[in-house]
Coordinates of C-alpha atoms and ligand atoms in Angstrom, one line a residue:
M2 CA 31.1 178.7 6.2
S3 CA 29.3 181.6 7.6
F4 CA 30.5 183.5 10.7
D5 CA 28.5 186.1 12.8
Y6 CA 31.3 188.1 12.8
D7 CA 34.4 189.0 10.4
L8 CA 36.6 190.0 14.2
F9 CA 35.6 189.2 17.6
V10 CA 37.8 191.0 19.3
I11 CA 38.1 190.1 23.8
G12 CA 39.1 192.7 25.9
A13 CA 38.6 195.9 25.0
G14 CA 41.4 197.8 26.8
S15 CA 44.1 200.0 24.7
G16 CA 44.9 197.6 22.1
G17 CA 41.6 195.6 21.8
V18 CA 39.5 198.7 21.4
R19 CA 42.3 200.1 18.6
A20 CA 42.3 196.9 16.7
A21 CA 38.2 196.7 16.6
R22 CA 38.0 200.7 15.5
I23 CA 40.8 199.8 12.4
A24 CA 39.8 196.4 11.4
S25 CA 35.7 198.3 11.3
G26 CA 37.4 200.9 9.2
H27 CA 38.4 198.8 6.9
G28 CA 35.1 196.8 6.5
A29 CA 35.5 194.4 8.5
K30 CA 32.0 193.1 11.0
V31 CA 33.4 193.5 14.5
A32 CA 32.2 192.8 17.9
I33 CA 34.0 193.6 20.6
A34 CA 33.7 192.0 24.2
E35 CA 34.4 193.2 27.7
E36 CA 33.7 191.9 30.8
Y37 CA 34.3 194.9 33.2
R38 CA 34.6 198.8 31.9
V39 CA 35.2 199.6 28.2
G40 CA 39.1 200.8 28.2
G41 CA 40.9 198.9 30.3
T42 CA 43.2 198.4 32.6
C43 CA 45.3 201.9 31.3
V44 CA 42.2 204.4 30.9
I45 CA 40.3 202.6 34.2
R46 CA 42.8 202.0 36.5
G47 CA 46.4 202.5 35.5
C48 CA 48.0 204.5 33.5
V49 CA 45.0 207.7 33.6
P50 CA 44.2 207.5 37.2
K51 CA 47.6 206.8 38.2
K52 CA 48.8 209.9 36.6
L53 CA 45.9 212.2 38.1
M54 CA 47.0 210.8 41.0
V55 CA 50.2 211.4 41.1
H56 CA 49.5 215.2 40.1
A57 CA 47.1 215.6 43.4
A58 CA 50.6 214.6 45.3
R59 CA 52.7 216.7 43.8
Y60 CA 50.1 219.4 45.1
A61 CA 52.0 219.3 48.5
E62 CA 55.8 219.2 47.0
D63 CA 54.7 222.5 45.0
F64 CA 52.5 224.3 48.2
A65 CA 55.8 223.8 50.7
D66 CA 58.7 224.8 47.8
A67 CA 56.4 228.3 47.4
T68 CA 57.5 229.2 50.9
G69 CA 61.1 230.0 49.2
F70 CA 59.0 231.8 46.8
G71 CA 57.7 234.2 48.9
W72 CA 54.6 232.6 49.2
S73 CA 52.7 232.1 52.8
G74 CA 49.3 230.8 53.6
Q75 CA 49.3 227.6 51.8
Q76 CA 51.1 226.0 54.3
K77 CA 47.1 225.6 55.2
A78 CA 46.5 223.5 52.5
R79 CA 44.4 220.9 53.0
F80 CA 43.6 217.5 51.0
D81 CA 40.4 215.9 50.2
W82 CA 41.0 212.3 49.4
R83 CA 37.0 211.7 48.7
A84 CA 37.3 215.4 46.9
F85 CA 40.3 213.7 44.4
M86 CA 38.5 210.6 44.3
A87 CA 35.2 211.7 43.5
A88 CA 37.1 214.2 40.3
K89 CA 39.2 211.1 39.5
D90 CA 36.0 209.5 39.2
A91 CA 34.4 211.9 37.3
E92 CA 37.3 211.9 34.4
I93 CA 37.4 207.7 33.7
A94 CA 34.1 208.1 33.4
R95 CA 34.5 210.7 31.0
L96 CA 36.8 209.0 29.4
N97 CA 35.2 205.2 29.2
S98 CA 31.7 206.9 27.2
L99 CA 34.7 208.5 25.1
Y100 CA 36.3 204.9 24.1
I101 CA 32.5 203.6 24.0
K102 CA 31.7 206.2 21.7
G103 CA 34.4 205.6 19.3
L104 CA 33.6 202.1 18.7
E105 CA 30.1 202.7 18.4
S106 CA 31.0 205.6 15.6
A107 CA 33.3 202.8 14.0
G108 CA 30.4 200.7 13.8
V109 CA 31.9 197.8 16.4
E110 CA 29.3 196.0 18.1
I111 CA 30.2 196.3 22.0
L112 CA 29.2 193.2 24.1
H113 CA 29.1 193.8 27.8
T114 CA 30.0 190.6 28.7
R115 CA 32.5 188.1 29.5
A116 CA 33.7 186.4 26.6
E117 CA 35.4 182.4 26.9
F118 CA 36.3 180.0 23.9
A119 CA 34.1 177.6 23.1
G120 CA 35.6 176.2 20.2
P121 CA 38.5 177.4 17.8
H122 CA 35.7 179.8 16.2
E123 CA 33.1 179.9 18.8
L124 CA 33.3 182.1 21.5
Y125 CA 30.4 182.1 24.8
L126 CA 29.2 185.2 25.9
V127 CA 28.7 184.4 29.7
N128 CA 26.1 187.3 30.9
E129 CA 24.1 186.6 27.9
E130 CA 24.1 182.7 28.2
R131 CA 25.1 182.1 23.8
T132 CA 27.6 181.2 21.6
V133 CA 28.5 183.2 18.7
T134 CA 31.1 182.5 15.7
A135 CA 33.8 184.6 14.4
E136 CA 36.2 183.7 11.2
K137 CA 39.1 185.3 13.0
I138 CA 39.9 186.2 16.5
L139 CA 42.0 189.2 18.8
I140 CA 43.1 187.8 22.8
A141 CA 44.0 192.0 24.3
T142 CA 42.8 190.5 27.3
G143 CA 45.6 192.6 29.0
A144 CA 47.1 191.5 32.7
A145 CA 46.0 191.3 36.1
P146 CA 48.1 191.8 39.4
F147 CA 50.0 188.6 40.3
V148 CA 50.1 187.8 44.2
P149 CA 51.2 184.8 45.6
H150 CA 49.7 182.2 46.7
N151 CA 52.0 180.6 49.0
V152 CA 52.4 183.9 51.5
P153 CA 50.1 183.3 54.3
G154 CA 48.5 186.6 54.5
A155 CA 48.6 188.0 51.3
A156 CA 45.3 188.0 51.2
F157 CA 44.8 191.6 53.7
A158 CA 47.0 193.0 51.0
I159 CA 45.3 195.3 48.6
T160 CA 46.8 196.0 44.7
S161 CA 46.7 198.7 42.0
N162 CA 43.2 197.8 41.9
E163 CA 41.5 198.7 44.8
A164 CA 44.4 201.4 45.3
F165 CA 42.4 203.3 43.1
H166 CA 39.1 203.0 45.0
L167 CA 40.0 203.4 49.0
E168 CA 37.6 205.1 51.0
S169 CA 40.5 206.9 52.8
L170 CA 43.6 207.6 53.0
P171 CA 45.4 205.3 55.5
K172 CA 47.5 206.3 58.4
S173 CA 50.7 203.5 57.0
M174 CA 50.9 201.3 54.2
A175 CA 53.7 198.9 53.4
I176 CA 53.7 198.4 49.6
I177 CA 55.6 194.8 48.4
G178 CA 57.6 195.3 45.5
G179 CA 60.1 196.8 43.9
G180 CA 58.9 197.7 39.9
Y181 CA 57.3 200.9 38.3
I182 CA 54.0 200.1 40.1
A183 CA 55.4 199.9 43.8
V184 CA 57.8 202.8 43.2
E185 CA 54.8 205.3 41.7
F186 CA 52.3 204.4 44.5
A187 CA 54.9 205.2 47.4
G188 CA 55.2 208.3 45.8
V189 CA 52.3 209.2 45.8
F190 CA 51.1 207.5 49.4
H191 CA 54.0 210.0 51.0
A192 CA 53.1 213.2 49.1
L193 CA 49.7 212.3 50.3
G194 CA 50.5 212.3 53.8
V195 CA 50.8 208.3 54.1
E196 CA 54.0 206.5 56.4
T197 CA 55.0 204.8 53.9
T198 CA 57.4 201.8 53.7
L199 CA 58.7 199.9 50.5
L200 CA 59.8 196.2 50.1
Y201 CA 62.0 195.4 48.2
R202 CA 63.5 191.2 47.8
G203 CA 66.4 192.2 46.3
K204 CA 68.9 194.4 46.4
Q205 CA 67.9 197.8 44.4
I206 CA 64.6 198.6 43.6
L207 CA 63.8 198.7 39.7
R208 CA 66.0 196.0 38.4
G209 CA 66.6 195.9 34.9
F210 CA 67.0 200.2 34.6
D211 CA 70.2 201.8 35.0
D212 CA 72.1 200.8 38.0
D213 CA 73.0 204.8 38.2
L214 CA 69.0 205.5 38.6
R215 CA 67.6 202.8 40.8
E216 CA 70.7 204.4 43.4
H217 CA 69.3 207.6 42.9
L218 CA 65.8 206.9 43.0
S219 CA 65.9 205.1 46.1
R220 CA 68.3 207.7 47.4
E221 CA 66.0 210.7 46.6
M222 CA 62.8 208.3 47.7
T223 CA 64.5 208.3 50.4
R224 CA 65.9 211.6 51.1
A225 CA 62.0 212.6 50.8
G226 CA 61.1 210.1 53.8
V227 CA 59.6 206.6 52.5
T228 CA 61.3 203.9 53.8
V229 CA 63.2 201.6 51.7
M230 CA 63.5 198.4 52.6
T231 CA 65.9 196.1 50.4
H232 CA 66.6 192.0 51.0
A233 CA 62.7 191.9 52.2
N234 CA 60.8 189.2 51.8
V235 CA 57.8 188.8 52.9
D236 CA 57.0 185.6 54.8
R237 CA 53.6 186.0 55.7
I238 CA 51.8 188.7 56.7
T239 CA 49.1 189.1 60.2
R240 CA 46.2 191.1 61.2
H241 CA 47.1 192.5 64.3
D242 CA 45.2 194.8 66.5
H243 CA 46.3 198.1 68.0
G244 CA 43.1 199.9 67.9
L245 CA 42.5 201.1 64.4
G246 CA 43.5 197.6 63.1
G247 CA 45.9 196.6 60.2
Y248 CA 48.8 194.6 59.5
T249 CA 51.9 193.5 59.9
V250 CA 54.3 192.1 57.4
H251 CA 57.0 190.0 58.3
C252 CA 60.1 189.3 56.5
A253 CA 62.3 186.0 56.1
N254 CA 65.1 188.1 57.7
G255 CA 63.1 188.8 61.4
E256 CA 61.8 192.1 60.5
T257 CA 59.0 193.5 60.3
V258 CA 56.4 196.4 59.3
Q259 CA 53.5 197.9 60.9
A260 CA 50.9 199.3 58.6
E261 CA 47.5 200.3 58.5
E262 CA 47.2 198.8 54.6
V263 CA 49.6 196.4 52.8
M264 CA 49.3 196.9 48.6
Y265 CA 51.3 194.2 46.4
A266 CA 53.2 195.4 43.2
A267 CA 54.5 192.3 42.5
G268 CA 54.6 192.6 38.6
R269 CA 51.3 191.8 36.5
E270 CA 50.3 188.0 34.8
P271 CA 48.7 188.0 31.4
Y272 CA 45.3 187.8 31.8
T273 CA 43.9 184.3 30.6
F274 CA 42.0 182.7 33.7
D275 CA 39.4 180.5 32.3
L276 CA 39.5 181.7 29.1
H277 CA 39.5 178.2 27.3
L278 CA 42.4 178.6 24.4
E279 CA 42.7 174.6 24.7
L280 CA 39.5 174.7 23.1
A281 CA 41.2 177.1 20.2
G282 CA 44.5 175.8 19.7
V283 CA 46.4 178.7 21.8
E284 CA 49.7 177.6 22.8
M285 CA 51.1 179.1 26.2
A286 CA 54.7 180.5 26.4
A287 CA 56.7 179.3 29.4
N288 CA 55.9 182.6 31.1
D289 CA 52.1 182.3 31.0
A290 CA 51.6 184.7 27.9
I291 CA 50.5 183.8 25.0
K292 CA 53.0 182.9 22.4
V293 CA 52.9 185.0 19.7
D294 CA 55.0 185.5 16.6
A295 CA 56.4 188.7 15.2
F296 CA 53.0 189.5 13.7
N297 CA 51.0 188.7 17.5
R298 CA 49.8 185.3 15.0
T299 CA 49.0 183.0 18.2
S300 CA 49.7 178.9 17.0
A301 CA 46.0 178.4 16.2
P302 CA 46.6 180.4 12.3
H303 CA 42.8 182.6 12.6
I304 CA 43.3 183.7 16.3
W305 CA 46.1 186.9 17.0
A306 CA 47.3 188.2 20.7
V307 CA 48.4 191.9 21.6
G308 CA 48.7 193.9 24.5
D309 CA 49.9 192.6 28.1
V310 CA 48.7 189.1 27.9
T311 CA 51.3 188.3 25.3
N312 CA 53.7 189.4 28.4
R313 CA 56.3 191.3 26.6
A314 CA 56.3 194.8 27.3
Q315 CA 53.6 195.7 29.3
L316 CA 52.8 198.8 28.1
T317 CA 49.4 200.6 27.0
P318 CA 51.4 202.6 23.4
V319 CA 52.8 198.7 22.9
A320 CA 49.5 197.3 22.9
I321 CA 47.8 200.4 20.9
R322 CA 50.5 200.0 18.2
E323 CA 50.2 195.5 18.1
G324 CA 46.5 196.0 17.8
H325 CA 46.7 198.7 14.9
A326 CA 49.7 196.9 13.0
F327 CA 47.4 194.3 13.6
A328 CA 44.2 195.8 12.2
D329 CA 46.1 197.2 9.2
R330 CA 47.7 193.8 8.1
V331 CA 44.7 191.5 8.5
F332 CA 41.9 193.5 7.6
G333 CA 43.5 196.7 5.2
G334 CA 46.0 194.2 3.1
R335 CA 49.0 196.7 4.4
D336 CA 52.4 195.7 4.7
I337 CA 53.2 196.0 8.5
P338 CA 56.7 195.6 9.0
P339 CA 57.1 193.9 13.1
L340 CA 57.2 196.1 15.8
D341 CA 60.8 196.9 17.1
Y342 CA 61.0 196.5 20.7
S343 CA 64.6 196.7 21.1
I344 CA 64.0 200.7 21.7
I345 CA 60.9 202.1 23.4
P346 CA 61.0 205.1 25.5
T347 CA 59.6 205.2 28.9
A348 CA 58.7 207.1 32.3
V349 CA 57.9 205.9 36.2
F350 CA 55.9 208.0 37.7
S351 CA 58.3 208.0 40.5
H352 CA 58.5 211.3 42.9
P353 CA 61.3 211.9 41.5
E354 CA 60.6 210.5 37.9
I355 CA 62.3 208.7 35.5
G356 CA 62.3 208.7 32.0
T357 CA 64.8 205.8 29.9
V358 CA 65.6 204.6 27.0
G359 CA 67.8 202.4 24.9
L360 CA 70.8 200.4 26.9
T361 CA 71.6 200.6 30.5
E362 CA 75.5 200.8 30.6
R363 CA 75.7 197.1 32.0
E364 CA 73.3 196.0 29.2
A365 CA 75.8 198.2 26.4
R366 CA 78.9 196.9 27.9
A367 CA 77.5 193.8 28.1
R368 CA 76.8 194.5 24.0
H369 CA 79.7 196.7 23.1
G370 CA 82.0 196.2 25.5
A371 CA 83.3 199.4 26.7
V372 CA 81.4 201.9 26.4
D373 CA 81.4 206.2 26.9
I374 CA 79.5 207.6 29.7
Y375 CA 78.5 210.8 30.2
K376 CA 76.5 211.8 33.8
S377 CA 75.6 214.9 35.2
T378 CA 73.9 215.5 38.8
F379 CA 72.5 218.7 39.7
R380 CA 70.3 220.9 41.7
P381 CA 67.4 221.6 39.4
L382 CA 67.3 226.2 39.7
K383 CA 63.8 225.8 41.4
H384 CA 64.7 224.7 43.9
T385 CA 67.9 226.4 44.8
L386 CA 65.4 228.8 46.1
S387 CA 62.8 226.5 47.7
G388 CA 65.1 224.7 49.9
R389 CA 64.1 221.3 48.6
G390 CA 67.4 218.9 48.7
T391 CA 66.4 216.7 45.6
R392 CA 69.2 216.2 42.8
M393 CA 68.7 215.7 39.4
L394 CA 70.2 212.6 37.3
M395 CA 71.5 212.8 33.7
K396 CA 73.2 209.7 32.1
L397 CA 74.2 209.7 28.7
V398 CA 75.6 205.9 27.7
V399 CA 77.6 206.2 24.3
H400 CA 79.4 203.8 22.1
P401 CA 83.5 204.7 22.1
E402 CA 83.2 204.2 18.2
T403 CA 80.6 204.8 16.2
D404 CA 79.5 208.2 18.6
V405 CA 76.2 206.4 18.7
V406 CA 74.0 207.1 21.9
L407 CA 72.9 204.1 22.9
G408 CA 71.0 205.2 26.2
A409 CA 69.5 208.0 27.6
H410 CA 68.7 207.8 31.7
L411 CA 66.9 210.2 33.6
C412 CA 65.9 211.1 37.0
G413 CA 64.4 214.9 37.9
P414 CA 61.6 217.2 37.4
D415 CA 60.0 216.1 33.9
A416 CA 62.3 213.3 32.3
A417 CA 59.0 211.6 31.2
E418 CA 58.5 214.7 28.9
M419 CA 62.2 214.6 28.1
I420 CA 62.2 211.0 27.3
Q421 CA 59.4 211.1 24.9
L422 CA 61.7 213.5 22.6
L423 CA 65.0 211.4 23.4
G424 CA 63.4 208.4 22.3
I425 CA 63.4 210.0 18.5
L426 CA 67.2 210.6 18.8
L427 CA 67.9 207.3 20.2
K428 CA 65.5 205.9 16.8
T429 CA 67.4 207.5 14.8
G430 CA 70.6 206.9 15.4
A431 CA 71.9 210.2 17.1
R432 CA 75.3 210.2 17.7
K433 CA 76.9 212.4 20.6
A434 CA 78.2 214.9 18.3
D435 CA 74.8 215.6 17.4
F436 CA 73.7 216.7 20.7
D437 CA 77.0 218.7 21.3
A438 CA 76.2 220.6 18.1
T439 CA 72.5 221.4 19.4
I440 CA 72.5 224.8 21.4
A441 CA 71.8 224.3 24.6
V442 CA 68.0 226.2 25.7
H443 CA 68.6 228.5 28.5
P444 CA 67.6 228.1 31.6
T445 CA 66.2 224.3 31.5
A446 CA 67.1 221.4 32.8
A447 CA 67.2 219.2 29.7
E448 CA 70.2 221.7 28.1
E449 CA 72.4 219.8 30.3
L450 CA 71.9 216.9 28.1
V451 CA 74.0 218.8 25.2
T452 CA 76.2 220.3 27.6
M453 CA 78.2 217.3 29.1
R454 CA 81.7 216.8 27.8
E455 CA 83.0 215.0 30.1
K456 CA 83.0 211.2 30.0
Q457 CA 82.9 209.6 33.3
P458 CA 84.4 207.0 34.8
A459 CA 82.7 203.3 34.4
T460 CA 79.7 202.1 37.0
D461 CA 80.2 199.3 39.1
Ligands
NDP18 P1 57.0 195.3 37.5 O1 57.5 194.1 36.6 O2 57.8 196.8 37.4 O3 57.9 194.9 39.4 C1 57.6 193.8 40.2 C2 58.3 194.1 41.2 O4 57.6 193.1 42.7 C3 59.6 193.4 40.8 O5 59.8 194.9 42.1 C4 59.8 192.3 40.8 O6 61.0 191.9 42.2 C5 58.7 191.9 42.5 N1 58.1 190.7 42.8 C6 57.9 190.4 41.5 N2 57.3 189.1 42.4 C7 57.5 188.9 43.3 C8 57.3 187.8 45.1 N3 56.7 186.6 44.4 N4 57.2 188.7 46.4 C9 57.4 190.5 46.3 N5 58.2 191.0 45.5 C10 58.2 189.9 43.6 O7 56.2 195.1 37.6 P2 54.8 195.8 38.0 O8 53.8 195.2 39.1 O9 55.5 197.3 38.9 O10 54.3 196.9 37.0 C11 53.4 196.1 36.0 C12 54.0 196.2 34.6 O11 52.8 197.0 34.5 C13 55.1 196.7 34.4 O12 56.3 196.0 34.2 C14 55.0 198.4 33.3 O13 55.7 197.7 32.5 C15 53.7 198.8 33.7 N6 53.6 199.6 34.3 C16 54.4 200.8 33.6 C17 53.9 201.9 33.8 C18 54.7 203.4 33.6 O14 55.1 203.2 32.6 N7 54.9 204.4 34.0 C19 53.3 202.1 35.2 C20 52.5 201.0 36.0 C21 52.9 199.6 35.3 P3 62.4 191.5 41.1 O15 62.9 192.9 40.7 O16 63.1 191.2 42.0 O17 62.0 190.4 39.9

């Protein structure tokens, strides 16, 4: 049987683009379909524009901090949201065209259309109203913001998708959720002068992160002026009429928050809507994700899935690794072992930012019993003059017998940069003694990582 393509990739985000380029490089005839913009969530409406927003927001703090170093006049600085949006959009357009060029120069055919399964090897191209065939298919459709359907008025809320295109900065913002996106956007909007309230349904934000990190960030956000409401189960959202308009978020405990804009940041669900997976024999897992094995193969032997649509670690670098490995295995004949998901360094670009890798103290105790904890909180040198009351947290979780560092958790300036390097150490099984034997780089915040000597009591 002959097919139009050796490989058809659905979704031109991080995972799909990498897989398409590498497979084409191995000699496969490849097409990739994208219904929105080539580059996917990370480039178009995720990590990259978010990080640019984080940079924009940090200037507010830098201007304020500069006074302590003898600067003056910067208090008159004004932020122009529209100018920033235009610059951000231009950069995203540049990256979008680079992605397109990269695919084209690799010989991949780009189809600017939604693609849906019409059979095991058939794909219906919606915009082009035609069907094509492919021997092998990769699903890389990512995930989309989740908004609960059972909350009346939830449709009034924006999601991160819209937050990247606001016409103007609202005076006030209520953000529902307590994960990556909620804390990141809360930090950005607050620093840009928006009165920001974060409503989290549980006891402490960032469930799944180390408890000390969660408390530290919550304290820092509150100190900076973000209102962090916990146990805030949103019941309904109503539109109110106070001159400028806006909304009221009603919580089950009777508390209410009024804000000009409401944003849901309550997780992202695998984007499989109307893909007609059943026509191709592709099974779903319980969490609405596409079920895959350790090599990203679905229940249909000629179909694979990578990235957020598999709902394992919803992180760009993971999707890229999976897509690359898929193409090398299936089209390059390479024997690539399954990806190790156990040690993934990650950053949260909150204010201040978080870097974390390995086991939390709680996870380490559950797995190994007692563990050794090294912990330090301190005022970064810069803030002795800036006067900002912020503190940095550094924590290492260490195996008591083997001395292997099981987890590293940081919150403070440059934590994201530090955690990339700590990731290498944890990946290679570094011991606390190796940290201790390393000469400090002075004066830095990172030197604290090699000078912590006193074991701290366990956190309850
Ligand atoms: P997260 O999974 O990080 O957090 C979701 C949050 O929403 C949790 O606090 C969760 O609460 C809460 N929540 C879930 N359902 C509801 C509901 N029905 N009502 C109210 N709150 C609810 O998702 P995000 O949307 O923040 O981000 C999606 C993913 O994108 C992340 O998991 C991350 O992998 C990725 N991402 C990574 C970034 C980075 O690397 N810096 C940046 C942004 C996103 P609870 O904890 O109680 O379940």
